CSV table of C-alpha atoms in Angstrom, one decimal:
chain,number,residue,atom,x,y,z
A,1,MET,CA,-69.9,83.2,29.2
A,2,LYS,CA,-72.3,86.1,29.2
A,3,PHE,CA,-71.5,89.5,30.4
A,4,ALA,CA,-73.9,89.2,33.4
A,5,ASP,CA,-72.4,85.8,34.5
A,6,ASN,CA,-68.9,87.3,34.3
A,7,LEU,CA,-70.0,90.3,36.2
A,8,LYS,CA,-71.7,88.1,38.9
A,9,ARG,CA,-68.5,86.1,39.1
A,10,LEU,CA,-66.2,89.1,39.4
A,11,CYS,CA,-68.5,90.7,42.0
A,12,LYS,CA,-68.3,87.5,44.0
A,13,LEU,CA,-64.5,87.6,43.9
A,14,LYS,CA,-64.9,91.1,45.4
A,15,ASN,CA,-67.4,90.2,48.0
A,16,THR,CA,-70.0,92.4,46.5
A,17,THR,CA,-73.2,92.1,44.1
A,18,PRO,CA,-74.0,93.6,40.8
A,19,THR,CA,-76.9,95.5,42.5
A,20,ARG,CA,-74.6,96.9,45.3
A,21,LEU,CA,-72.1,97.9,42.6
A,22,CYS,CA,-74.8,99.8,40.7
A,23,ARG,CA,-75.8,101.7,43.9
A,24,GLU,CA,-72.2,102.6,44.5
A,25,LEU,CA,-72.0,103.9,41.0
A,26,GLU,CA,-75.4,105.8,41.3
A,27,LEU,CA,-76.9,103.6,38.5
A,28,SER,CA,-80.3,102.4,38.5
A,29,THR,CA,-80.5,98.8,40.0
A,30,SER,CA,-82.9,98.0,37.2
A,31,LYS,CA,-79.7,97.9,35.0
A,32,VAL,CA,-78.9,94.5,36.7
A,33,SER,CA,-82.2,93.0,35.4
A,34,ALA,CA,-81.3,94.3,31.8
A,35,TRP,CA,-77.8,92.8,32.0
A,36,TYR,CA,-79.3,89.5,33.0
A,37,ASN,CA,-81.6,89.6,30.1
A,38,GLY,CA,-78.7,90.2,27.7
A,39,ALA,CA,-78.4,94.0,27.5
A,40,LEU,CA,-74.8,95.4,27.7
A,41,PRO,CA,-73.9,98.5,29.6
A,42,LYS,CA,-72.5,101.6,27.7
A,43,GLU,CA,-68.8,101.8,27.2
A,44,LYS,CA,-68.4,104.6,30.1
A,45,VAL,CA,-70.4,102.2,32.6
A,46,MET,CA,-68.3,99.3,31.7
A,47,PHE,CA,-65.1,101.2,32.4
A,48,GLN,CA,-66.6,102.3,35.8
A,49,LEU,CA,-67.6,98.6,36.6
A,50,ALA,CA,-64.1,97.5,35.6
A,51,GLU,CA,-62.6,100.2,37.8
A,52,LYS,CA,-64.7,99.3,40.8
A,53,LEU,CA,-63.9,95.6,40.4
A,54,ASN,CA,-60.1,96.1,39.8
A,55,CYS,CA,-60.4,94.2,36.5
A,56,SER,CA,-60.3,94.9,32.8
A,57,VAL,CA,-63.4,95.3,30.5
A,58,ALA,CA,-62.3,92.2,28.7
A,59,ASP,CA,-62.7,90.2,31.9
A,60,PHE,CA,-66.5,90.7,31.4
A,61,PHE,CA,-66.4,88.8,28.3
A,62,ALA,CA,-64.1,85.8,29.3
A,63,ASP,CA,-65.1,82.6,27.8
A,64,ASP,CA,-65.9,79.3,29.6
A,65,ASN,CA,-62.9,77.9,27.8
A,66,GLU,CA,-60.6,80.0,29.6
A,67,MET,CA,-61.8,78.8,33.0
A,68,ALA,CA,-61.8,75.2,31.6
A,69,GLU,CA,-58.1,75.4,30.8
A,70,ALA,CA,-57.3,75.3,34.4
A,71,THR,CA,-57.1,71.6,34.9
A,72,ASN,CA,-56.6,71.3,38.6
A,73,ASP,CA,-57.8,73.3,41.8
A,74,ASP,CA,-54.3,75.1,42.0
A,75,GLU,CA,-54.4,76.3,38.4
A,76,HIS,CA,-58.0,77.3,38.9
A,77,ASP,CA,-57.1,79.3,42.2
A,78,ILE,CA,-54.1,81.0,40.4
A,79,LEU,CA,-56.4,82.1,37.6
A,80,ARG,CA,-59.0,83.3,40.2
A,81,ILE,CA,-56.5,85.1,42.2
A,82,TYR,CA,-54.8,86.8,39.1
A,83,ARG,CA,-58.2,88.1,37.8
A,84,ALA,CA,-59.0,89.7,41.1
A,85,LEU,CA,-55.6,91.6,41.0
A,86,SER,CA,-55.3,95.3,39.9
A,87,ARG,CA,-53.2,96.0,36.9
A,88,LYS,CA,-50.0,97.1,38.8
A,89,GLU,CA,-50.5,93.8,40.9
A,90,LYS,CA,-50.9,91.6,37.9
A,91,HIS,CA,-47.6,93.0,36.5
A,92,GLU,CA,-45.9,92.2,39.9
A,93,PHE,CA,-47.5,88.7,39.8
A,94,MET,CA,-46.3,87.9,36.1
A,95,ALA,CA,-42.7,89.3,37.1
A,96,LEU,CA,-42.7,86.7,40.0
A,97,ALA,CA,-43.9,83.9,37.8
A,98,TYR,CA,-41.2,84.6,35.2
A,99,ARG,CA,-38.5,84.6,38.1
A,100,PHE,CA,-39.9,81.1,38.9
A,101,GLU,CA,-39.7,80.0,35.4
A,102,GLU,CA,-36.1,81.2,35.1
A,103,CYS,CA,-35.3,79.2,38.2
A,104,GLU,CA,-36.9,76.1,36.8
A,105,SER,CA,-35.1,76.1,33.5
A,106,ASN,CA,-31.5,76.7,35.4
């Protein structure tokens, strides 16, 4: 997926838009058009966007294959929810998942 597609997807998860996000960060909203045309934000801006969206910069470059790996609705929902979590929440989520995995193997 392109940067702009992932940004749009991540914004949707947070009930916002790229344009609204630019306004909140006091960036020119014309940046959104540039991103949709293939431009990438500067590193500092990427970190600001990631912080606002509670995601990592790597999430802006997620591949379609990562989403395709979710073979059913439950897996897709789990992946969507996980990606919307803060780093601390992701750690807590994974700790819980590992506890489930331990219970399953016992």
